[in-house]
JSON list of C-alpha atoms in Angstrom, two decimals:
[
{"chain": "O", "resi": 1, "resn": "UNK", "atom": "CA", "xyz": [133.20, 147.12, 145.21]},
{"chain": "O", "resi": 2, "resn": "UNK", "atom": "CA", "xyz": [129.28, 147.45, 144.90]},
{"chain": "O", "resi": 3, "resn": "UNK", "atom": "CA", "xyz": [127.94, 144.37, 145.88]},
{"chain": "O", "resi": 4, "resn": "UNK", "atom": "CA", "xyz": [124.43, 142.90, 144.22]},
{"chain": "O", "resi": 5, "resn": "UNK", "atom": "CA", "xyz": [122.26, 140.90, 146.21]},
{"chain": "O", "resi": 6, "resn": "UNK", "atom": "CA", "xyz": [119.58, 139.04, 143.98]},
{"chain": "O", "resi": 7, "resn": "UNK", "atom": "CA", "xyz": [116.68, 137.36, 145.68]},
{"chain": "O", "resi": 8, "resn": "UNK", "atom": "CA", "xyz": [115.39, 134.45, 145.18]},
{"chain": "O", "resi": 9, "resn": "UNK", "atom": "CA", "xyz": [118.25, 132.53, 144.53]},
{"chain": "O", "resi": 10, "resn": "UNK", "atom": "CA", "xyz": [115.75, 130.12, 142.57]},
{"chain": "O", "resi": 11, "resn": "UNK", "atom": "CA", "xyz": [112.25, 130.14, 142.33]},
{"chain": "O", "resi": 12, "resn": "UNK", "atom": "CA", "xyz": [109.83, 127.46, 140.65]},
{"chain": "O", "resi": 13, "resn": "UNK", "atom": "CA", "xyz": [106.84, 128.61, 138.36]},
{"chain": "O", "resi": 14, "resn": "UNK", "atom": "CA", "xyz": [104.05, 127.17, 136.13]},
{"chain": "O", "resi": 15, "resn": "UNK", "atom": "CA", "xyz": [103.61, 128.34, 132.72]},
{"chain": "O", "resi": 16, "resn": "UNK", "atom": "CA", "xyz": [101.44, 131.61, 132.61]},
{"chain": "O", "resi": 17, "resn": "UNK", "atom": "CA", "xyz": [102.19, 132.70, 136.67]},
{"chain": "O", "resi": 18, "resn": "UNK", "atom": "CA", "xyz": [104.02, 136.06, 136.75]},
{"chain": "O", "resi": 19, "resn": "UNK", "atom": "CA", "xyz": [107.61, 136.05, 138.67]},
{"chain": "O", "resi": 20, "resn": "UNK", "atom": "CA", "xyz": [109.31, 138.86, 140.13]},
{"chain": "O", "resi": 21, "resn": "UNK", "atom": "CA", "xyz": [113.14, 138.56, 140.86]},
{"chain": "O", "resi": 22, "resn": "UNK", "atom": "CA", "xyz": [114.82, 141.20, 143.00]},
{"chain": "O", "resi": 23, "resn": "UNK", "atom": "CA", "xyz": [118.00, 142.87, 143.03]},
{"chain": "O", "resi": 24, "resn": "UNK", "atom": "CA", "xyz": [119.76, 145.06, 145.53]},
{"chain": "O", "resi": 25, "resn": "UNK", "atom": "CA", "xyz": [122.96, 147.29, 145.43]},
{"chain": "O", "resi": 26, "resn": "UNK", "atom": "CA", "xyz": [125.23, 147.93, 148.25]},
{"chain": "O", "resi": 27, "resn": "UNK", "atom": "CA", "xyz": [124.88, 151.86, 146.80]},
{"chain": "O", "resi": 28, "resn": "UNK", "atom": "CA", "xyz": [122.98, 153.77, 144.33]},
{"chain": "O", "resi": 29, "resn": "UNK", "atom": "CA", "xyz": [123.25, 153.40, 140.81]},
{"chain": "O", "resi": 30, "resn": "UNK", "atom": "CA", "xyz": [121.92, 156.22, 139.93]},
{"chain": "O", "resi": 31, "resn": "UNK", "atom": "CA", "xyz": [124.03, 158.60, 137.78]},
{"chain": "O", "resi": 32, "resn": "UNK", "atom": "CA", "xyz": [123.02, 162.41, 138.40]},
{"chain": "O", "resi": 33, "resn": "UNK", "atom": "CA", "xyz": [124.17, 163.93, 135.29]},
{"chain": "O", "resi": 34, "resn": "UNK", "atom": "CA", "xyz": [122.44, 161.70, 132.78]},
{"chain": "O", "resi": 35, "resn": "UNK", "atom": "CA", "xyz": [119.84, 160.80, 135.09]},
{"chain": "O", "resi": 36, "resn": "UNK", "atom": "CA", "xyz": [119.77, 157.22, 134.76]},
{"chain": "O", "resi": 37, "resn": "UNK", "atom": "CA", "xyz": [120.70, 153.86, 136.63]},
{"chain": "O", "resi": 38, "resn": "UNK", "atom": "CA", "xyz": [123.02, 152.01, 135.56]},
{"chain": "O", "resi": 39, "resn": "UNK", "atom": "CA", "xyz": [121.41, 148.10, 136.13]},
{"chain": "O", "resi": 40, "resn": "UNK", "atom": "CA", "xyz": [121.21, 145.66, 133.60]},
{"chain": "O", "resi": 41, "resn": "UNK", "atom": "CA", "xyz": [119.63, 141.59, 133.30]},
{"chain": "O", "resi": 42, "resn": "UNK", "atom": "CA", "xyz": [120.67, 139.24, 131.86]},
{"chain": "O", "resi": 43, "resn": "UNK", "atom": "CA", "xyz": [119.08, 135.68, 130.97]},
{"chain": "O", "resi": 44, "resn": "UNK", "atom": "CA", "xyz": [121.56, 132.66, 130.91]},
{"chain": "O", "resi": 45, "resn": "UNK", "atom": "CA", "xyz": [120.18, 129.25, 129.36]},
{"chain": "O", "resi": 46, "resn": "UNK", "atom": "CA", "xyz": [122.37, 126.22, 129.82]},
{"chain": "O", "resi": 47, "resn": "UNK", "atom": "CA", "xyz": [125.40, 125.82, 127.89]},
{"chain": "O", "resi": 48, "resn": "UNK", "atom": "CA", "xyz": [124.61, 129.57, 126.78]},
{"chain": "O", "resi": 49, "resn": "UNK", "atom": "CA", "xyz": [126.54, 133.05, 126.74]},
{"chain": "O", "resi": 50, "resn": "UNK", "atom": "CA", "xyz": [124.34, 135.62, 129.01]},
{"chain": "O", "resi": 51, "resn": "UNK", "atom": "CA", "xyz": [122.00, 137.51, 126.69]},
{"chain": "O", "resi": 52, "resn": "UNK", "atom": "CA", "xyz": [121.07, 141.06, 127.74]},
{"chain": "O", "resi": 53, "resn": "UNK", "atom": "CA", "xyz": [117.28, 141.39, 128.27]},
{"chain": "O", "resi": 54, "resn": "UNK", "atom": "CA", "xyz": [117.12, 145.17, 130.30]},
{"chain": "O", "resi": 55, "resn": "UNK", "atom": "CA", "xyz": [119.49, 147.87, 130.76]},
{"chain": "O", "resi": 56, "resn": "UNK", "atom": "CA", "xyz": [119.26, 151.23, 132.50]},
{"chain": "O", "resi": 57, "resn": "UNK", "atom": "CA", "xyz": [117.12, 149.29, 134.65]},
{"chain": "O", "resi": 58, "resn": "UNK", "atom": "CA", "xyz": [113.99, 149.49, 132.23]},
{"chain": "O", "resi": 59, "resn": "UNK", "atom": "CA", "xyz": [114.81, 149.62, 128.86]},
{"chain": "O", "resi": 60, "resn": "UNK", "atom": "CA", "xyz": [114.24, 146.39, 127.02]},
{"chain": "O", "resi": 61, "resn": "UNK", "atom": "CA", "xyz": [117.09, 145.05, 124.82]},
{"chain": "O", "resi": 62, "resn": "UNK", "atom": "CA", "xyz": [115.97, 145.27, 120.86]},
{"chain": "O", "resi": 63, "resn": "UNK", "atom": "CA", "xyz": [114.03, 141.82, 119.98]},
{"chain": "O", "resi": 64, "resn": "UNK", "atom": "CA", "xyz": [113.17, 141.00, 124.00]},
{"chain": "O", "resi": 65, "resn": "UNK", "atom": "CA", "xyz": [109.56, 139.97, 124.51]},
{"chain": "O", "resi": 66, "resn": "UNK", "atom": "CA", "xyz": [107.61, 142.62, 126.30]},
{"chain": "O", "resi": 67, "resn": "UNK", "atom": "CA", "xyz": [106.61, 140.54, 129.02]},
{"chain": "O", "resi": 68, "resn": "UNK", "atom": "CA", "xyz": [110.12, 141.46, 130.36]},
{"chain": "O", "resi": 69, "resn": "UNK", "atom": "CA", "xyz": [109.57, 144.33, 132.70]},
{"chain": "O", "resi": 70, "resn": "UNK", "atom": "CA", "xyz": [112.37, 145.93, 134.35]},
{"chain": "O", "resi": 71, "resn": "UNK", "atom": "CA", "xyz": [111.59, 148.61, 137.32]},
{"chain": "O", "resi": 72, "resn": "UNK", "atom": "CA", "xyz": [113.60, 149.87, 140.11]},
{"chain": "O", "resi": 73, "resn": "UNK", "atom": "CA", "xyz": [116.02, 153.20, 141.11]},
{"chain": "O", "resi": 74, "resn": "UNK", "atom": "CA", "xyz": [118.71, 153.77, 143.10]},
{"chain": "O", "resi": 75, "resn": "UNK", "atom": "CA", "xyz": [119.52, 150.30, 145.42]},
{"chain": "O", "resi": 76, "resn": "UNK", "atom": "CA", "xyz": [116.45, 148.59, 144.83]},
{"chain": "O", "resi": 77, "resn": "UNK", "atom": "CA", "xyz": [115.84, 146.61, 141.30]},
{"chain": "O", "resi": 78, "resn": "UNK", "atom": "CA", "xyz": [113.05, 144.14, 140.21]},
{"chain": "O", "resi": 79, "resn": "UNK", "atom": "CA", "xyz": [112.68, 142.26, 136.96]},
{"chain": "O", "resi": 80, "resn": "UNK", "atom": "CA", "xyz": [109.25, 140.95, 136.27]},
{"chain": "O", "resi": 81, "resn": "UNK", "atom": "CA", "xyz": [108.33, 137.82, 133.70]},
{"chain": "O", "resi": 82, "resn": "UNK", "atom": "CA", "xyz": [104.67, 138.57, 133.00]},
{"chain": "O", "resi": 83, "resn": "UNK", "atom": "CA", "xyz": [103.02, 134.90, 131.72]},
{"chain": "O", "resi": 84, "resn": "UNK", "atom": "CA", "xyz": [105.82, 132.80, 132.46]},
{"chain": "O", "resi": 85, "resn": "UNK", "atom": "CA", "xyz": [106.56, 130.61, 129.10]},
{"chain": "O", "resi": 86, "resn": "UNK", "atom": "CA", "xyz": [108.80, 127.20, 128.91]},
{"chain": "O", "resi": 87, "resn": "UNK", "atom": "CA", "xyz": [111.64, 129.04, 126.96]},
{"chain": "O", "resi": 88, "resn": "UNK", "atom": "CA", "xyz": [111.85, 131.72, 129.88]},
{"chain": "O", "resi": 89, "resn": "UNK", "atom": "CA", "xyz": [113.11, 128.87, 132.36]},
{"chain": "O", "resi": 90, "resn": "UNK", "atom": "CA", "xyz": [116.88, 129.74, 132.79]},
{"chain": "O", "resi": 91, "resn": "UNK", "atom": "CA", "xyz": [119.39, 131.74, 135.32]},
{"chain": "O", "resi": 92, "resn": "UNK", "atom": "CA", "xyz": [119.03, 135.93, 135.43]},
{"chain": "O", "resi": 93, "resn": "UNK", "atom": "CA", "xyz": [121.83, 137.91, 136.61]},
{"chain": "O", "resi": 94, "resn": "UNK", "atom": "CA", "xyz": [121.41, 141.31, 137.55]},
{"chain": "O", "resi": 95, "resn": "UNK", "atom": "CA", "xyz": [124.65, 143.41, 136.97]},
{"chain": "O", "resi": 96, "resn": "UNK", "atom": "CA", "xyz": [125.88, 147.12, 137.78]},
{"chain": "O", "resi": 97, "resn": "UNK", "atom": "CA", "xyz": [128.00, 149.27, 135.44]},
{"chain": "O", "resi": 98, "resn": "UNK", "atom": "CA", "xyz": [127.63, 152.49, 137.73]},
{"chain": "O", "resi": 99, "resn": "UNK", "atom": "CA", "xyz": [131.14, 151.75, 139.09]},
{"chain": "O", "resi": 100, "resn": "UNK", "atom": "CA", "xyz": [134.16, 149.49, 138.41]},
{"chain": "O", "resi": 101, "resn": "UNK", "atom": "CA", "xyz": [134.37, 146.65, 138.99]},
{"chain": "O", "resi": 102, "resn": "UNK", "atom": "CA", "xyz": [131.23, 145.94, 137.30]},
{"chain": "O", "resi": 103, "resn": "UNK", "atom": "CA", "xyz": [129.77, 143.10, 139.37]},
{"chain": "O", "resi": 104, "resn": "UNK", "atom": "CA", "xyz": [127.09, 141.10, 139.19]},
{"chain": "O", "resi": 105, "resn": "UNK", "atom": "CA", "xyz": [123.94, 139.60, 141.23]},
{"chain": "O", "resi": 106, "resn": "UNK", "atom": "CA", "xyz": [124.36, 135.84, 142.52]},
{"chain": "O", "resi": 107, "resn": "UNK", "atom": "CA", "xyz": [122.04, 134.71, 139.84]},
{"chain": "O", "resi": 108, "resn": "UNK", "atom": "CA", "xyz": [118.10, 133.20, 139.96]},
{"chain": "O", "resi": 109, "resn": "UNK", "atom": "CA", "xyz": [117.34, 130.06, 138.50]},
{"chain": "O", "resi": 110, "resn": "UNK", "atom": "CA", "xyz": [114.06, 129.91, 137.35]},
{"chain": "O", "resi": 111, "resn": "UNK", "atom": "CA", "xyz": [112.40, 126.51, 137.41]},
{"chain": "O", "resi": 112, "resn": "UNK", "atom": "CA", "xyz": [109.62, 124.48, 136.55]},
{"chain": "O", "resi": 113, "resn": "UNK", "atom": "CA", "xyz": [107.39, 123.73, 139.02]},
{"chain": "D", "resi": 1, "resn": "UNK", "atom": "CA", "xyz": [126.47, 141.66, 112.29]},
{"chain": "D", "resi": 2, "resn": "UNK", "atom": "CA", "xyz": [128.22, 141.94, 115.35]},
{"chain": "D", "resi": 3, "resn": "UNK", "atom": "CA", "xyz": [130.05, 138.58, 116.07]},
{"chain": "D", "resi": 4, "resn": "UNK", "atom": "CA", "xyz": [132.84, 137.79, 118.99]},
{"chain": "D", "resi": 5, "resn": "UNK", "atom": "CA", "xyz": [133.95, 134.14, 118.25]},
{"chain": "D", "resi": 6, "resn": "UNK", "atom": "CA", "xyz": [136.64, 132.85, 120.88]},
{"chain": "D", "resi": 7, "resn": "UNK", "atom": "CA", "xyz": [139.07, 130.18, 120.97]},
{"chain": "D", "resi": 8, "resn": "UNK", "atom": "CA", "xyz": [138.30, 126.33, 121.86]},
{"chain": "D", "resi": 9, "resn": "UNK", "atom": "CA", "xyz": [138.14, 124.93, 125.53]},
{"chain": "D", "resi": 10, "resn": "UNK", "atom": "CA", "xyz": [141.89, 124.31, 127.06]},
{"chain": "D", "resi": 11, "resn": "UNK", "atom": "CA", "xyz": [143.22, 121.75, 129.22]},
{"chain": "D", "resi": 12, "resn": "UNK", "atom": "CA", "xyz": [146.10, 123.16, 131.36]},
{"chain": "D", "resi": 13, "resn": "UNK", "atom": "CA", "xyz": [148.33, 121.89, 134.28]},
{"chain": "D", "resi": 14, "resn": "UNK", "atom": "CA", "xyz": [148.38, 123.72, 137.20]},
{"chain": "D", "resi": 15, "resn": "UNK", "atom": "CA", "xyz": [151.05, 125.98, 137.58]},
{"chain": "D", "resi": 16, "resn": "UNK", "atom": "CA", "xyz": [151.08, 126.89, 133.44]},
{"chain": "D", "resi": 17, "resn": "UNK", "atom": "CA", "xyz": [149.54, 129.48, 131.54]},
{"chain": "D", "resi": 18, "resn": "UNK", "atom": "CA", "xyz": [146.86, 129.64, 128.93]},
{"chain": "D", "resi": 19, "resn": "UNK", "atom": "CA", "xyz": [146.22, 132.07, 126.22]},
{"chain": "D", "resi": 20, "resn": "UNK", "atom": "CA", "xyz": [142.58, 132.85, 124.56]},
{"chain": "D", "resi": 21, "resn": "UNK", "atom": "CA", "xyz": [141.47, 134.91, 121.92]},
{"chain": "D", "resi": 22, "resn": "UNK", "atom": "CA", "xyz": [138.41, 136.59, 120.98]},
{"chain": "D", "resi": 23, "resn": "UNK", "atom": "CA", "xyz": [137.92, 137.23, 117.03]},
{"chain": "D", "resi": 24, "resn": "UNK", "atom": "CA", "xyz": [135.69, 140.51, 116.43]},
{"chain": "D", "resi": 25, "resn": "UNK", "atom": "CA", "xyz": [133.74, 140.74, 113.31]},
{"chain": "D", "resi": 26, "resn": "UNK", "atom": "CA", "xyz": [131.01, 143.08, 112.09]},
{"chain": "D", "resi": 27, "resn": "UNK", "atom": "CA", "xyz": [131.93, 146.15, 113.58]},
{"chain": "D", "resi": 28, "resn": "UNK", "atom": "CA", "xyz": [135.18, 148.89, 113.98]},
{"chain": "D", "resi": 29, "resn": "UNK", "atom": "CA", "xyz": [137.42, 146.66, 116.22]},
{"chain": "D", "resi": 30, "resn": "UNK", "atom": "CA", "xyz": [139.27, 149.75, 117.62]},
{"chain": "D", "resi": 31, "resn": "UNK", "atom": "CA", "xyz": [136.15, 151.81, 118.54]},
{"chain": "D", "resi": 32, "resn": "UNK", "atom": "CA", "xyz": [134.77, 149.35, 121.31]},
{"chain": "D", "resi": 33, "resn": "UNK", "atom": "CA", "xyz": [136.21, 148.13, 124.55]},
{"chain": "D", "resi": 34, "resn": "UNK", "atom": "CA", "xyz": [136.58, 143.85, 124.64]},
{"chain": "D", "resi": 35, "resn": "UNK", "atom": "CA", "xyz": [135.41, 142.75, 128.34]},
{"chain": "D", "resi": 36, "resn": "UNK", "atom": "CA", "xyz": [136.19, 139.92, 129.48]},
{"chain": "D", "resi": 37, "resn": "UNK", "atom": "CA", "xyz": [133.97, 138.18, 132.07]},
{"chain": "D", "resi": 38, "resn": "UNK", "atom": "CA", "xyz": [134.61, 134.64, 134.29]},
{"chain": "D", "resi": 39, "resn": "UNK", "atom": "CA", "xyz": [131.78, 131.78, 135.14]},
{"chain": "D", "resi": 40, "resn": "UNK", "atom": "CA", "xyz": [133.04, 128.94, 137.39]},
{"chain": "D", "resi": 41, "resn": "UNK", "atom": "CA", "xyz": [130.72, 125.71, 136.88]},
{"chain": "D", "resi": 42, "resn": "UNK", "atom": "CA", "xyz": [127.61, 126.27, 138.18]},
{"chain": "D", "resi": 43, "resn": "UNK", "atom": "CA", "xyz": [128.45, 129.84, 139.45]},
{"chain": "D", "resi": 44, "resn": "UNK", "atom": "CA", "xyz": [128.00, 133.58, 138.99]},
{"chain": "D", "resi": 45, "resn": "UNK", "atom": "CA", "xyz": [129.49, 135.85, 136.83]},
{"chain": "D", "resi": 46, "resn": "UNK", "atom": "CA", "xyz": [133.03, 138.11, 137.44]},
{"chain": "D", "resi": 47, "resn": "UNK", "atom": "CA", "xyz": [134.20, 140.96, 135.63]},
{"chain": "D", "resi": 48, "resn": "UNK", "atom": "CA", "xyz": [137.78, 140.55, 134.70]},
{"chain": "D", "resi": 49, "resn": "UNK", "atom": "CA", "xyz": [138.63, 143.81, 133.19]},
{"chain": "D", "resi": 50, "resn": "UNK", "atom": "CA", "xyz": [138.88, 145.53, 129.74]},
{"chain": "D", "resi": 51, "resn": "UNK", "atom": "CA", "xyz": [141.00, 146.50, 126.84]},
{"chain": "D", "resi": 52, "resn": "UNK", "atom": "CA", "xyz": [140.60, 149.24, 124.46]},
{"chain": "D", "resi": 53, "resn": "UNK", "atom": "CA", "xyz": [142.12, 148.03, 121.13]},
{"chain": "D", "resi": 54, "resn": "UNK", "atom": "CA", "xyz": [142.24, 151.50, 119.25]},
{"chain": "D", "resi": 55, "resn": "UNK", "atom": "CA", "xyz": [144.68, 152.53, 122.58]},
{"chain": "D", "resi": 56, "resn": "UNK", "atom": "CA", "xyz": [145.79, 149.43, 124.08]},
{"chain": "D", "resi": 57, "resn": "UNK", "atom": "CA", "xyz": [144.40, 151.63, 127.30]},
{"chain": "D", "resi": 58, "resn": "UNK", "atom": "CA", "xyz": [143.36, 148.26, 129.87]},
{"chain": "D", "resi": 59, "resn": "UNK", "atom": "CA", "xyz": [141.15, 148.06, 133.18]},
{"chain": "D", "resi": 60, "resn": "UNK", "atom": "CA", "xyz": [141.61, 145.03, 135.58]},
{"chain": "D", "resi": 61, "resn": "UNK", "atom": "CA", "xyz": [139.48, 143.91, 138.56]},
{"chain": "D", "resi": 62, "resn": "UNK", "atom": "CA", "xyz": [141.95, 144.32, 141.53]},
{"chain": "D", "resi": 63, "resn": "UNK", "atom": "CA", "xyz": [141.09, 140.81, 142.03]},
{"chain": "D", "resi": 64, "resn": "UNK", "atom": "CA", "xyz": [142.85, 139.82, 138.99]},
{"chain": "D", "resi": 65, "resn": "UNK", "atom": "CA", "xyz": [146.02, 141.97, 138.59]},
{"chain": "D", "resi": 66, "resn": "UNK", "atom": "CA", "xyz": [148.56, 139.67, 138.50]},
{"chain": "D", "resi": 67, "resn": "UNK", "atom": "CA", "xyz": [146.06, 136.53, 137.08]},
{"chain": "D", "resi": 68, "resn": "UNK", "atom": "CA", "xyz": [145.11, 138.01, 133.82]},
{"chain": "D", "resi": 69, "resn": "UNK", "atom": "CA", "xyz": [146.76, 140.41, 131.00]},
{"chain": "D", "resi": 70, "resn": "UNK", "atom": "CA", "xyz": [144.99, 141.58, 127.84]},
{"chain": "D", "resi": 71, "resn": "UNK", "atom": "CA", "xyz": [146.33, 142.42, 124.86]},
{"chain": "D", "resi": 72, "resn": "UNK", "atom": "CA", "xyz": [145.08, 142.68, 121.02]},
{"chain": "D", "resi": 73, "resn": "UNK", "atom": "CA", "xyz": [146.33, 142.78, 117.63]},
{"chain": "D", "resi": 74, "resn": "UNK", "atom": "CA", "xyz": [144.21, 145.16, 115.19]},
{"chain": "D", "resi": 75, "resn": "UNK", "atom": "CA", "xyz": [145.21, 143.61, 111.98]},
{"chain": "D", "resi": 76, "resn": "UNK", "atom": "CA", "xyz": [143.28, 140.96, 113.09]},
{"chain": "D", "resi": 77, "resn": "UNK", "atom": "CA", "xyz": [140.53, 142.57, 115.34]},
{"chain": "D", "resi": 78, "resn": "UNK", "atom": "CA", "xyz": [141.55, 139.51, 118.11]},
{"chain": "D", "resi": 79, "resn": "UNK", "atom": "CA", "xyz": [142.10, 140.23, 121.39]},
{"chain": "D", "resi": 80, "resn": "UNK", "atom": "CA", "xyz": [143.82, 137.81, 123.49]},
{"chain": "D", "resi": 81, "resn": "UNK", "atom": "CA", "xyz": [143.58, 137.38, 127.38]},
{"chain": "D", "resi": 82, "resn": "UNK", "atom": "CA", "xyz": [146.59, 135.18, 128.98]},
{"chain": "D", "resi": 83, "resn": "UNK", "atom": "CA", "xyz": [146.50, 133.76, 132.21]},
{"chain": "D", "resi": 84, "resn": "UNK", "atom": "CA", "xyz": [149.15, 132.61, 134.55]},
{"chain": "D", "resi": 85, "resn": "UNK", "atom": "CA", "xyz": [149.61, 130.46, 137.43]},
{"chain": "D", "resi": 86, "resn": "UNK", "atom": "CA", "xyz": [146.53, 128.59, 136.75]},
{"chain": "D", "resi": 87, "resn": "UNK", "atom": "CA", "xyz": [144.96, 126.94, 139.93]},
{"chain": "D", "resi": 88, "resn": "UNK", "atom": "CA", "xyz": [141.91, 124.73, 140.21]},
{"chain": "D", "resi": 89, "resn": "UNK", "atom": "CA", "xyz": [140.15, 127.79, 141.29]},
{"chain": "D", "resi": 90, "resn": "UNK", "atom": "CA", "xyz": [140.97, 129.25, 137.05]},
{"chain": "D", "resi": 91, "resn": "UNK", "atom": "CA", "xyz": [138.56, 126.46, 136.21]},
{"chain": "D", "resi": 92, "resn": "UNK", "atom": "CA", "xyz": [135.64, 128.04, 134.47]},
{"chain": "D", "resi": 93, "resn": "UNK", "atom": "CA", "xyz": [134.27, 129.57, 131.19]},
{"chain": "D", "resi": 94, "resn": "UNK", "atom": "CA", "xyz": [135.83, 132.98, 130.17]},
{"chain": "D", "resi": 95, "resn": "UNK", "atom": "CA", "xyz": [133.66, 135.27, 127.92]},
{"chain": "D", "resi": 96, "resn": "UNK", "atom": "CA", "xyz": [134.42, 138.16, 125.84]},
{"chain": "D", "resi": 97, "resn": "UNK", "atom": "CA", "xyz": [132.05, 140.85, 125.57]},
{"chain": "D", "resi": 98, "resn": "UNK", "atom": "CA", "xyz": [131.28, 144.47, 123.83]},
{"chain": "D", "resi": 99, "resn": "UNK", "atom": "CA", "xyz": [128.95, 146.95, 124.96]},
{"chain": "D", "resi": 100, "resn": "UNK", "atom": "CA", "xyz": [126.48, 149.26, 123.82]},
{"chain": "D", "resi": 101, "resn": "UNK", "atom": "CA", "xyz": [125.27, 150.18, 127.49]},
{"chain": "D", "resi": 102, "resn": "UNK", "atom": "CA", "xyz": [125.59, 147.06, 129.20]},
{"chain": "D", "resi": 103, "resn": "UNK", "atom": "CA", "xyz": [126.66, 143.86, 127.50]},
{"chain": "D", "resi": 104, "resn": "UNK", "atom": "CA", "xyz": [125.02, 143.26, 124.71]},
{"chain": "D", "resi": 105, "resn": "UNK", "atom": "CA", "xyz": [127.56, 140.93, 122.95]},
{"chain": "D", "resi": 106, "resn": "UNK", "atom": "CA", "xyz": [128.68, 137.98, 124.13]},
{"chain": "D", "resi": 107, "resn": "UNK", "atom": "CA", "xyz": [131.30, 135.56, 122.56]},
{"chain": "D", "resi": 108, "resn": "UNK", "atom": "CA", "xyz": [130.62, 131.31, 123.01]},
{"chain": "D", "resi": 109, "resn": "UNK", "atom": "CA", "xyz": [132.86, 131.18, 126.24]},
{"chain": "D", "resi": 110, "resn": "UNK", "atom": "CA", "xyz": [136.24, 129.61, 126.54]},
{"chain": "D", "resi": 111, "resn": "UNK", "atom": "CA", "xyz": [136.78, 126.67, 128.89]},
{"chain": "D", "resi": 112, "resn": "UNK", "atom": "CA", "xyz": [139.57, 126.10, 130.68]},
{"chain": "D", "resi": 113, "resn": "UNK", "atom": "CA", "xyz": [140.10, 123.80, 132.66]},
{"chain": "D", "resi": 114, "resn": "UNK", "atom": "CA", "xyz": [142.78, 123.53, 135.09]},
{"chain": "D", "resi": 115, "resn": "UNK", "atom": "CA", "xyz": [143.95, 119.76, 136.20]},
{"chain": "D", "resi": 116, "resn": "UNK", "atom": "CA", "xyz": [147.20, 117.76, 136.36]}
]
């Protein structure tokens, strides 16, 4: 199984700081025919299904705020929330569907300092 | 709109089994795959596997051959996901999910709970 390592495991911000959250894969996920990796986030709230903010590690999800950046290829991932807001505080999940089992990062809670 | 709305939170002994459904709605039920994903309390996120309801064709997680078995009925666009044996450990919040690349629909979450 790949396995994602997400770092921090929480991290406490003030409104308007940027945050960067990282996520590693035990191997690529980079797909050679369509050219693309295959890394997705995901923003949890409490009491809250996971809603899908990047896939193919960059591409924002319809509706998402652009201050959602997603970078990263191959093992190495980063999500970036530009100008933190209050509604951003929540757990992100990083998750690879390169290879089954699809698995997923530990999770980063995102606090208020 | 798409919409996955699942069954109400279950209280089961250990040792039982519990069965939970996911209602599609807004889409062709038989051309997507239903996921279905596990969160313990205050924990991370497991794939569980997938069905294909247009072939019945399913995918487990090694880790939960055995644990969890998918089916669906199309007349309904519902799939179901049963689970045996229930431990302690079973405790947790069971989504369905349908892709476009990754997940990008989610039902409510199921919880079950597993206590004598």
């Amino acid at each position: 199984d790949i396995v994602m390592t997400q770092s921090p495991s929480s991290l406490a911000v003030s409104a308007g700081e940027t945050v960067t959250i990282n996520c590693k894969s035990s191997q690529s996920l980079f797909g050679s025919v369509r050219q693309k990796n295959y890394l997705a986030w995901y923003q949890q709230k409490p009491g809250q299904s996971p809603k899908l903010l990047i896939y193919l590690a960059s591409t924002r999800e319809s509706g998402v705020p652009d201050r959602f950046i997603g970078s990263g290829s191959g093992t190495d991932f980063t999500l970036t929330i530009s100008s933190v807001q209050a509604e951003d505080l929540a757990n992100y999940y990083c998750q690879q569907y390169y290879d089954t089992p699809w698995t997923f990062g530990g999770g980063t809670k995102l606090e208020l300092k | 709109q798409v919409q996955l709305q699942q069954s109400g939170a279950e209280l089961v002994k250990p040792g039982s089994s519990v069965k939970m459904s996911c209602k599609a709605s807004g889409y062709t039920f038989t051309s997507y795959y239903i996921y279905w994903i596990k969160q313990r309390p205050g924990q991370g996120l497991e794939w569980i596997g997938r069905i294909g309801p247009g072939s019945g064709d399913t995918n487990y997680n090694e880790k939960f051959k055995g644990k969890a078995t998918f089916t669906v009925d199309k007349s309904s666009s519902t799939a179901y996901m049963q689970l045996s044996s229930l431990t302690p450990e079973d405790t947790a919040v069971y989504y369905c999910a349908r892709r476009t690349t990754a997940f990008a629909y989610w039902g409510q979450g199921t919880l079950v709970t597993v206590s004598s």
